[in-house]
GROMACS .gro file of C-alpha atoms in nm:
model
  410
    1MET     CA    1   2.051   4.768  -1.760
    2LYS     CA    2   2.301   4.809  -2.043
    3GLU     CA    3   2.389   5.159  -1.924
    4ILE     CA    4   2.453   5.034  -1.572
    5PHE     CA    5   2.661   4.724  -1.641
    6LEU     CA    6   2.842   4.810  -1.964
    7ILE     CA    7   3.197   4.929  -1.898
    8ARG     CA    8   3.280   5.228  -2.116
    9ARG     CA    9   3.617   5.270  -2.282
   10GLU     CA   10   3.715   5.550  -2.042
   11GLU     CA   11   3.641   5.318  -1.750
   12ARG     CA   12   3.837   5.013  -1.867
   13ALA     CA   13   4.169   5.100  -1.704
   14VAL     CA   14   3.992   5.179  -1.377
   15ALA     CA   15   3.793   4.856  -1.404
   16LEU     CA   16   4.109   4.651  -1.466
   17LEU     CA   17   4.273   4.799  -1.157
   18ALA     CA   18   3.964   4.714  -0.953
   19VAL     CA   19   3.963   4.354  -1.082
   20VAL     CA   20   4.325   4.299  -0.981
   21VAL     CA   21   4.279   4.436  -0.628
   22ILE     CA   22   3.952   4.247  -0.575
   23ALA     CA   23   4.107   3.923  -0.698
   24VAL     CA   24   4.403   3.947  -0.459
   25PHE     CA   25   4.192   3.993  -0.146
   26GLN     CA   26   3.929   3.739  -0.251
   27TYR     CA   27   4.206   3.485  -0.311
   28LEU     CA   28   4.350   3.542   0.037
   29MET     CA   29   4.007   3.504   0.199
   30ILE     CA   30   3.913   3.189   0.009
   31ALA     CA   31   4.256   3.028   0.041
   32LYS     CA   32   4.251   3.065   0.420
   33PHE     CA   33   3.934   2.862   0.472
   34PHE     CA   34   3.878   2.662   0.153
   35GLY     CA   35   4.015   2.340   0.297
   36LEU     CA   36   3.746   2.347   0.565
   37PHE     CA   37   3.465   2.389   0.313
   38ALA     CA   38   3.576   2.172   0.022
   39THR     CA   39   3.530   1.852   0.226
   40TYR     CA   40   3.256   1.984   0.446
   41THR     CA   41   3.138   1.839   0.777
   42ASP     CA   42   2.960   1.990   1.074
   43GLY     CA   43   3.280   1.955   1.274
   44GLN     CA   44   3.469   2.165   1.018
   45TRP     CA   45   3.209   2.439   1.047
   46GLN     CA   46   3.292   2.464   1.416
   47VAL     CA   47   3.664   2.487   1.331
   48PHE     CA   48   3.580   2.765   1.086
   49MET     CA   49   3.378   2.955   1.347
   50ASN     CA   50   3.666   2.921   1.595
   51ASN     CA   51   3.894   3.094   1.340
   52PHE     CA   52   3.661   3.351   1.184
   53HIS     CA   53   3.695   3.663   1.396
   54MET     CA   54   3.640   3.962   1.170
   55SER     CA   55   3.482   4.214   1.403
   56GLY     CA   56   3.101   4.188   1.414
   57PHE     CA   57   3.059   4.051   1.062
   58ASP     CA   58   2.861   3.728   1.042
   59PRO     CA   59   2.964   3.442   0.808
   60TYR     CA   60   2.617   3.286   0.794
   61THR     CA   61   2.603   3.321   0.416
   62TYR     CA   62   2.856   3.037   0.385
   63SER     CA   63   2.622   2.820   0.593
   64VAL     CA   64   2.310   2.921   0.398
   65VAL     CA   65   2.478   2.854   0.063
   66THR     CA   66   2.601   2.516   0.191
   67HIS     CA   67   2.268   2.400   0.339
   68TRP     CA   68   1.990   2.648   0.274
   69HIS     CA   69   1.798   2.780   0.574
   70VAL     CA   70   1.670   3.123   0.680
   71GLY     CA   71   1.990   3.185   0.873
   72TYR     CA   72   1.966   3.564   0.906
   73ASN     CA   73   1.755   3.791   1.122
   74ALA     CA   74   1.482   3.814   0.862
   75ILE     CA   75   1.311   4.111   1.030
   76ARG     CA   76   1.615   4.323   0.942
   77HIS     CA   77   1.690   4.137   0.617
   78PRO     CA   78   1.348   4.018   0.495
   79LEU     CA   79   1.439   3.901   0.142
   80LEU     CA   80   1.805   3.812   0.197
   81PRO     CA   81   1.749   3.439   0.266
   82PHE     CA   82   1.546   3.411  -0.055
   83LEU     CA   83   1.790   3.615  -0.263
   84VAL     CA   84   2.064   3.374  -0.150
   85LEU     CA   85   1.853   3.070  -0.245
   86PRO     CA   86   1.973   3.067  -0.611
   87LEU     CA   87   2.333   3.064  -0.485
   88PHE     CA   88   2.249   2.751  -0.287
   89GLY     CA   89   2.124   2.595  -0.612
   90VAL     CA   90   2.443   2.688  -0.797
   91ASN     CA   91   2.654   2.545  -0.516
   92GLN     CA   92   2.457   2.221  -0.516
   93LEU     CA   93   2.522   2.184  -0.887
   94LEU     CA   94   2.895   2.252  -0.846
   95TRP     CA   95   2.909   2.015  -0.548
   96HIS     CA   96   2.753   1.742  -0.761
   97LEU     CA   97   2.993   1.804  -1.050
   98THR     CA   98   3.316   1.849  -0.852
   99GLY     CA   99   3.258   1.659  -0.530
  100ALA     CA  100   3.359   1.970  -0.333
  101ASN     CA  101   3.153   2.224  -0.144
  102CYS     CA  102   3.214   2.543  -0.345
  103ALA     CA  103   3.023   2.777  -0.112
  104GLN     CA  104   3.323   3.006  -0.069
  105LEU     CA  105   3.376   3.031  -0.444
  106VAL     CA  106   3.009   3.108  -0.512
  107VAL     CA  107   2.986   3.368  -0.236
  108GLY     CA  108   3.325   3.512  -0.333
  109ALA     CA  109   3.209   3.556  -0.693
  110VAL     CA  110   2.900   3.750  -0.581
  111LEU     CA  111   3.105   3.968  -0.347
  112ALA     CA  112   3.358   4.033  -0.625
  113VAL     CA  113   3.087   4.140  -0.870
  114CYS     CA  114   2.917   4.366  -0.616
  115THR     CA  115   3.254   4.518  -0.518
  116PHE     CA  116   3.350   4.571  -0.881
  117TYR     CA  117   3.030   4.753  -0.972
  118SER     CA  118   3.037   4.951  -0.647
  119PHE     CA  119   3.385   5.069  -0.752
  120VAL     CA  120   3.259   5.155  -1.101
  121LEU     CA  121   2.943   5.330  -0.978
  122LEU     CA  122   3.132   5.548  -0.730
  123PHE     CA  123   3.384   5.638  -1.001
  124ARG     CA  124   3.096   5.731  -1.232
  125ILE     CA  125   2.927   5.944  -0.968
  126LEU     CA  126   3.250   6.135  -0.908
  127HIS     CA  127   3.349   6.162  -1.275
  128ARG     CA  128   3.025   6.194  -1.467
  129LEU     CA  129   2.789   6.350  -1.213
  130VAL     CA  130   3.014   6.567  -0.995
  131GLY     CA  131   3.241   6.645  -1.290
  132LEU     CA  132   3.588   6.548  -1.165
  133GLY     CA  133   3.864   6.445  -1.402
  134ARG     CA  134   3.933   6.072  -1.422
  135SER     CA  135   4.250   6.088  -1.214
  136ASP     CA  136   4.082   6.278  -0.929
  137ALA     CA  137   3.776   6.051  -0.945
  138LEU     CA  138   4.003   5.746  -0.928
  139LEU     CA  139   4.195   5.895  -0.634
  140LEU     CA  140   3.879   5.949  -0.429
  141THR     CA  141   3.742   5.608  -0.526
  142GLY     CA  142   4.068   5.456  -0.409
  143LEU     CA  143   4.043   5.652  -0.084
  144PHE     CA  144   3.696   5.510  -0.020
  145PHE     CA  145   3.795   5.148  -0.078
  146GLY     CA  146   4.096   5.198   0.146
  147PHE     CA  147   3.867   5.270   0.441
  148ALA     CA  148   3.894   4.992   0.699
  149TYR     CA  149   3.541   4.858   0.702
  150ILE     CA  150   3.490   4.907   0.331
  151LEU     CA  151   3.793   4.697   0.244
  152VAL     CA  152   3.703   4.433   0.503
  153ALA     CA  153   3.339   4.428   0.391
  154THR     CA  154   3.445   4.339   0.036
  155ILE     CA  155   3.570   3.996   0.148
  156VAL     CA  156   3.348   3.890   0.440
  157PRO     CA  157   3.044   3.671   0.361
  158ASP     CA  158   2.792   3.924   0.489
  159HIS     CA  159   2.533   4.153   0.329
  160PHE     CA  160   2.724   4.482   0.342
  161VAL     CA  161   2.879   4.490  -0.004
  162PRO     CA  162   2.551   4.397  -0.180
  163SER     CA  163   2.393   4.677   0.029
  164LEU     CA  164   2.668   4.916  -0.080
  165PHE     CA  165   2.614   4.829  -0.445
  166LEU     CA  166   2.238   4.888  -0.420
  167ILE     CA  167   2.284   5.221  -0.237
  168LEU     CA  168   2.537   5.347  -0.494
  169LEU     CA  169   2.309   5.227  -0.774
  170THR     CA  170   2.024   5.427  -0.619
  171LEU     CA  171   2.243   5.738  -0.590
  172TRP     CA  172   2.366   5.693  -0.948
  173ARG     CA  173   2.011   5.664  -1.086
  174ALA     CA  174   1.898   5.960  -0.876
  175GLY     CA  175   2.196   6.169  -0.988
  176CYS     CA  176   2.132   6.091  -1.355
  177LYS     CA  177   1.768   6.194  -1.320
  178LEU     CA  178   1.856   6.515  -1.138
  179ARG     CA  179   2.096   6.593  -1.420
  180THR     CA  180   1.844   6.530  -1.700
  181GLY     CA  181   1.532   6.658  -1.524
  182ARG     CA  182   1.357   6.320  -1.537
  183GLN     CA  183   1.173   6.153  -1.251
  184PHE     CA  184   1.156   5.807  -1.103
  185SER     CA  185   0.870   5.600  -1.235
  186LEU     CA  186   0.670   5.414  -0.973
  187ALA     CA  187   0.795   5.082  -1.111
  188GLU     CA  188   1.165   5.175  -1.088
  189ALA     CA  189   1.122   5.330  -0.744
  190LEU     CA  190   0.950   5.017  -0.611
  191LEU     CA  191   1.208   4.786  -0.769
  192LEU     CA  192   1.495   4.975  -0.603
  193PHE     CA  193   1.304   4.985  -0.275
  194VAL     CA  194   1.223   4.613  -0.273
  195LEU     CA  195   1.582   4.512  -0.349
  196THR     CA  196   1.749   4.762  -0.114
  197ALA     CA  197   1.509   4.720   0.178
  198GLY     CA  198   1.488   4.346   0.111
  199VAL     CA  199   1.861   4.312   0.175
  200THR     CA  200   1.868   4.558   0.470
  201LEU     CA  201   1.533   4.699   0.578
  202SER     CA  202   1.662   5.032   0.709
  203ASN     CA  203   1.835   5.110   0.378
  204GLY     CA  204   1.496   5.133   0.213
  205VAL     CA  205   1.484   5.481   0.367
  206ILE     CA  206   1.768   5.581   0.133
  207VAL     CA  207   1.556   5.488  -0.168
  208GLY     CA  208   1.269   5.691  -0.023
  209LEU     CA  209   1.499   5.990   0.020
  210ALA     CA  210   1.629   5.952  -0.337
  211VAL     CA  211   1.279   5.934  -0.488
  212TRP     CA  212   1.171   6.232  -0.279
  213CYS     CA  213   1.476   6.433  -0.386
  214VAL     CA  214   1.414   6.360  -0.755
  215ASN     CA  215   1.034   6.362  -0.774
  216GLY     CA  216   0.970   6.634  -0.517
  217ARG     CA  217   0.620   6.667  -0.376
  218LYS     CA  218   0.485   6.430  -0.638
  219VAL     CA  219   0.618   6.146  -0.425
  220PHE     CA  220   0.335   6.218  -0.178
  221ARG     CA  221   0.065   6.146  -0.434
  222TRP     CA  222  -0.164   5.865  -0.327
  223ARG     CA  223  -0.027   5.613  -0.581
  224PHE     CA  224   0.329   5.644  -0.446
  225VAL     CA  225   0.224   5.657  -0.080
  226LEU     CA  226  -0.010   5.358  -0.109
  227ALA     CA  227   0.237   5.150  -0.312
  228PHE     CA  228   0.530   5.213  -0.076
  229ALA     CA  229   0.313   5.150   0.231
  230LEU     CA  230   0.184   4.818   0.095
  231VAL     CA  231   0.529   4.700  -0.011
  232SER     CA  232   0.676   4.799   0.327
  233LEU     CA  233   0.406   4.602   0.509
  234LEU     CA  234   0.466   4.305   0.281
  235LEU     CA  235   0.840   4.309   0.351
  236LEU     CA  236   0.776   4.327   0.725
  237ALA     CA  237   0.527   4.041   0.703
  238ILE     CA  238   0.777   3.827   0.512
  239GLY     CA  239   1.047   3.912   0.764
  240PHE     CA  240   0.839   3.824   1.070
  241ALA     CA  241   0.712   3.504   0.905
  242ALA     CA  242   1.062   3.392   0.807
  243ASN     CA  243   1.204   3.485   1.146
  244ALA     CA  244   0.946   3.265   1.315
  245LEU     CA  245   1.089   2.965   1.127
  246THR     CA  246   1.446   2.997   1.252
  247ASP     CA  247   1.638   2.980   1.576
  248ALA     CA  248   1.935   3.172   1.434
  249PRO     CA  249   2.149   3.334   1.704
  250SER     CA  250   2.089   3.678   1.552
  251ASN     CA  251   1.723   3.674   1.652
  252GLN     CA  252   1.639   3.940   1.908
  253GLN     CA  253   1.354   4.161   2.014
  254VAL     CA  254   1.314   4.491   1.831
  255ALA     CA  255   1.321   4.683   2.162
  256THR     CA  256   1.679   4.567   2.228
  257TRP     CA  257   1.806   4.736   1.911
  258ILE     CA  258   1.805   5.081   2.077
  259ASP     CA  259   2.093   5.182   2.307
  260THR     CA  260   2.081   5.499   2.517
  261THR     CA  261   2.368   5.423   2.758
  262THR     CA  262   2.680   5.402   2.538
  263PRO     CA  263   2.882   5.729   2.548
  264ARG     CA  264   2.838   5.915   2.221
  265TRP     CA  265   3.157   6.125   2.198
  266PRO     CA  266   3.404   5.832   2.223
  267THR     CA  267   3.173   5.645   1.985
  268LEU     CA  268   3.217   5.921   1.726
  269VAL     CA  269   3.594   5.954   1.777
  270GLU     CA  270   3.706   5.594   1.818
  271ASN     CA  271   3.438   5.402   1.631
  272PHE     CA  272   3.213   5.596   1.393
  273PHE     CA  273   3.481   5.817   1.237
  274GLY     CA  274   3.765   5.610   1.382
  275GLU     CA  275   3.748   5.231   1.342
  276SER     CA  276   3.516   5.263   1.042
  277LEU     CA  277   3.794   5.435   0.846
  278GLN     CA  278   4.115   5.318   1.021
  279LEU     CA  279   4.165   4.992   1.205
  280HIS     CA  280   4.310   5.015   1.554
  281ARG     CA  281   4.633   4.817   1.590
  282GLN     CA  282   4.522   4.668   1.919
  283HIS     CA  283   4.240   4.412   1.900
  284VAL     CA  284   4.257   4.408   1.519
  285LEU     CA  285   3.922   4.288   1.383
  286GLY     CA  286   3.819   4.192   1.735
  287ASP     CA  287   3.453   4.139   1.824
  288VAL     CA  288   3.296   4.323   2.120
  289LEU     CA  289   3.107   4.000   2.193
  290SER     CA  290   3.433   3.810   2.236
  291GLY     CA  291   3.681   4.020   2.423
  292ARG     CA  292   3.728   4.345   2.231
  293PRO     CA  293   3.673   4.654   2.448
  294LEU     CA  294   3.398   4.886   2.330
  295PHE     CA  295   3.650   5.167   2.282
  296VAL     CA  296   4.011   5.117   2.173
  297ALA     CA  297   4.254   5.408   2.145
  298TYR     CA  298   4.497   5.451   1.857
  299THR     CA  299   4.857   5.377   1.949
  300TRP     CA  300   4.991   5.624   1.690
  301LYS     CA  301   4.875   5.980   1.762
  302VAL     CA  302   4.915   6.062   1.394
  303GLN     CA  303   4.615   5.839   1.328
  304TYR     CA  304   4.396   6.095   1.502
  305VAL     CA  305   4.543   6.349   1.260
  306VAL     CA  306   4.439   6.130   0.967
  307GLU     CA  307   4.091   6.099   1.115
  308ALA     CA  308   4.070   6.476   1.156
  309VAL     CA  309   4.183   6.529   0.796
  310LEU     CA  310   3.908   6.298   0.665
  311VAL     CA  311   3.641   6.468   0.877
  312LEU     CA  312   3.758   6.815   0.767
  313LEU     CA  313   3.759   6.710   0.400
  314PHE     CA  314   3.405   6.582   0.447
  315ALA     CA  315   3.284   6.896   0.624
  316ALA     CA  316   3.450   7.133   0.377
  317GLY     CA  317   3.306   6.940   0.084
  318LEU     CA  318   2.957   6.953   0.233
  319TYR     CA  319   2.987   7.331   0.273
  320VAL     CA  320   3.127   7.396  -0.075
  321GLY     CA  321   2.872   7.173  -0.248
  322ARG     CA  322   2.576   7.262  -0.029
  323ARG     CA  323   2.369   7.386  -0.324
  324SER     CA  324   2.401   7.059  -0.517
  325GLU     CA  325   2.087   6.846  -0.502
  326LEU     CA  326   2.298   6.532  -0.540
  327LEU     CA  327   2.514   6.625  -0.241
  328GLN     CA  328   2.203   6.719  -0.043
  329LEU     CA  329   2.075   6.366  -0.105
  330VAL     CA  330   2.408   6.212  -0.003
  331ALA     CA  331   2.413   6.431   0.309
  332ALA     CA  332   2.061   6.315   0.393
  333THR     CA  333   2.171   5.951   0.377
  334PHE     CA  334   2.459   6.033   0.611
  335VAL     CA  335   2.229   6.215   0.855
  336PHE     CA  336   1.997   5.913   0.853
  337ALA     CA  337   2.289   5.684   0.943
  338LEU     CA  338   2.397   5.924   1.216
  339LEU     CA  339   2.047   5.937   1.364
  340LEU     CA  340   2.001   5.561   1.343
  341HIS     CA  341   2.335   5.448   1.482
  342VAL     CA  342   2.459   5.732   1.703
  343VAL     CA  343   2.147   5.912   1.823
  344LEU     CA  344   1.913   5.613   1.857
  345GLY     CA  345   2.201   5.374   1.920
  346PHE     CA  346   2.110   5.093   1.680
  347ALA     CA  347   2.415   4.860   1.665
  348ILE     CA  348   2.617   5.132   1.835
  349ASN     CA  349   2.848   4.881   2.004
  350GLU     CA  350   2.979   4.778   1.661
  351VAL     CA  351   2.880   5.084   1.461
  352TYR     CA  352   3.194   5.064   1.245
  353ILE     CA  353   3.072   4.758   1.056
  354MET     CA  354   2.792   4.979   0.917
  355ALA     CA  355   3.043   5.198   0.728
  356ALA     CA  356   2.927   5.066   0.389
  357HIS     CA  357   2.591   5.236   0.450
  358TRP     CA  358   2.732   5.589   0.486
  359ALA     CA  359   3.110   5.627   0.429
  360PHE     CA  360   3.065   5.693   0.055
  361ALA     CA  361   2.950   6.039   0.164
  362ILE     CA  362   3.313   6.132   0.241
  363PRO     CA  363   3.458   6.092  -0.112
  364ILE     CA  364   3.146   6.235  -0.276
  365ALA     CA  365   3.154   6.547  -0.057
  366SER     CA  366   3.531   6.574  -0.102
  367ALA     CA  367   3.476   6.570  -0.480
  368PHE     CA  368   3.295   6.902  -0.456
  369LEU     CA  369   3.593   7.043  -0.266
  370PHE     CA  370   3.825   6.917  -0.543
  371ARG     CA  371   3.603   7.082  -0.801
  372SER     CA  372   3.606   7.416  -0.621
  373VAL     CA  373   3.984   7.470  -0.611
  374GLU     CA  374   4.237   7.527  -0.888
  375GLY     CA  375   4.610   7.555  -0.943
  376GLY     CA  376   4.843   7.505  -0.651
  377LYS     CA  377   4.559   7.452  -0.403
  378LYS     CA  378   4.431   7.159  -0.605
  379TRP     CA  379   4.778   7.001  -0.618
  380LEU     CA  380   4.813   7.039  -0.242
  381LEU     CA  381   4.472   6.878  -0.198
  382ARG     CA  382   4.568   6.594  -0.430
  383CYS     CA  383   4.893   6.536  -0.242
  384LEU     CA  384   4.712   6.534   0.093
  385VAL     CA  385   4.441   6.290  -0.021
  386GLY     CA  386   4.697   6.082  -0.210
  387ALA     CA  387   4.914   6.050   0.102
  388VAL     CA  388   4.615   5.944   0.314
  389THR     CA  389   4.505   5.696   0.046
  390VAL     CA  390   4.848   5.534   0.018
  391TYR     CA  391   4.874   5.515   0.396
  392LEU     CA  392   4.531   5.352   0.433
  393TRP     CA  393   4.601   5.091   0.165
  394CYS     CA  394   4.945   5.003   0.301
  395TYR     CA  395   4.830   4.998   0.663
  396HIS     CA  396   4.515   4.795   0.606
  397GLY     CA  397   4.677   4.578   0.342
  398VAL     CA  398   4.945   4.462   0.585
  399LEU     CA  399   4.697   4.401   0.867
  400LEU     CA  400   4.457   4.207   0.645
  401TYR     CA  401   4.736   4.005   0.485
  402ASN     CA  402   4.865   3.905   0.828
  403TYR     CA  403   4.518   3.803   0.939
  404LEU     CA  404   4.436   3.607   0.625
  405THR     CA  405   4.767   3.417   0.623
  406TRP     CA  406   4.774   3.334   0.994
  407PRO     CA  407   4.759   2.954   1.046
  408LEU     CA  408   4.425   2.804   1.144
  409ARG     CA  409   4.364   2.676   1.496
  410LEU     CA  410   4.244   2.321   1.437
   0.00000   0.00000   0.00000
């Protein structure tokens, strides 16, 4: 625990930069809606819902922290309502002491902490595991957090940033063990699995891949197989039991999660590698359930060039680092996301909001490309990635600032 959460001296400047950026965007998000939550009524919740249009992200966490209920689709997020329960208790205490509903502040604090340590963990993976210098590791970390649905995910009251933190924590632990030749104990593997799958059930597969990558065939011994099977069944049982207690609008039949009709190529171009990484100027943060077309084209053709650059960096990095066990694990998590969302079609109509579950593969793969070049080629690569990073932060920063400072419709 100390190794994970202690900020080393070499990381302090990076951590300070992360704190400043996180604070700015959290302030904008909280300031926009705080007046509706501080003196909370059911009518104000409806006003909030009329104004909260951030793609397919759901703001139910604010509601659960205000008045605890299951709230989520517990089949997909079996432990999430119960992990949020302590936040409800903290908010009740603050409400009693201040007379104001502090749900936004409580949720914002958790999002800020998860974002901060996601930033730190990715930096560590790039710097200490891949072996990049601090400046290059910081550049690629900045690139990642400039991606559209990573930056947006850091401020919306949904489960994606906690999921991102747990996935990066799993990759960090796996990378450290691959480096030292150690293996996951059953206890640590189950703890990571319960937390990761408890927040988002499908992400438990990433823990399974990590344990398999580190422990090899030993993961198929009866103790591991039996333990993971029993825990998986328990999580499903909790999810179905909790889901039976709620009428949340996210409830749906499992069979409806698969989509075989949506065109795959425009999905890859405009949504999976498109909207996930760069917002479209038209229908900014629009929801496909409330008027946004399924596919929106970029109005600047150069944005397709940026998309192509990111995909080529990713592909080149995968090729250069193909012998690395860490990159093989990261690639496996990406393939799983591709199979789940694009091939099977789970959540394909809003696939971009799932970016936190796979987009980290781009900077990690790119790090191996950085490590493979020297001299003038490395400077050209730095300039290219630096230009894309600055563009993404400026472009998304302006769009998000405009959204978060737009007057409320009362």
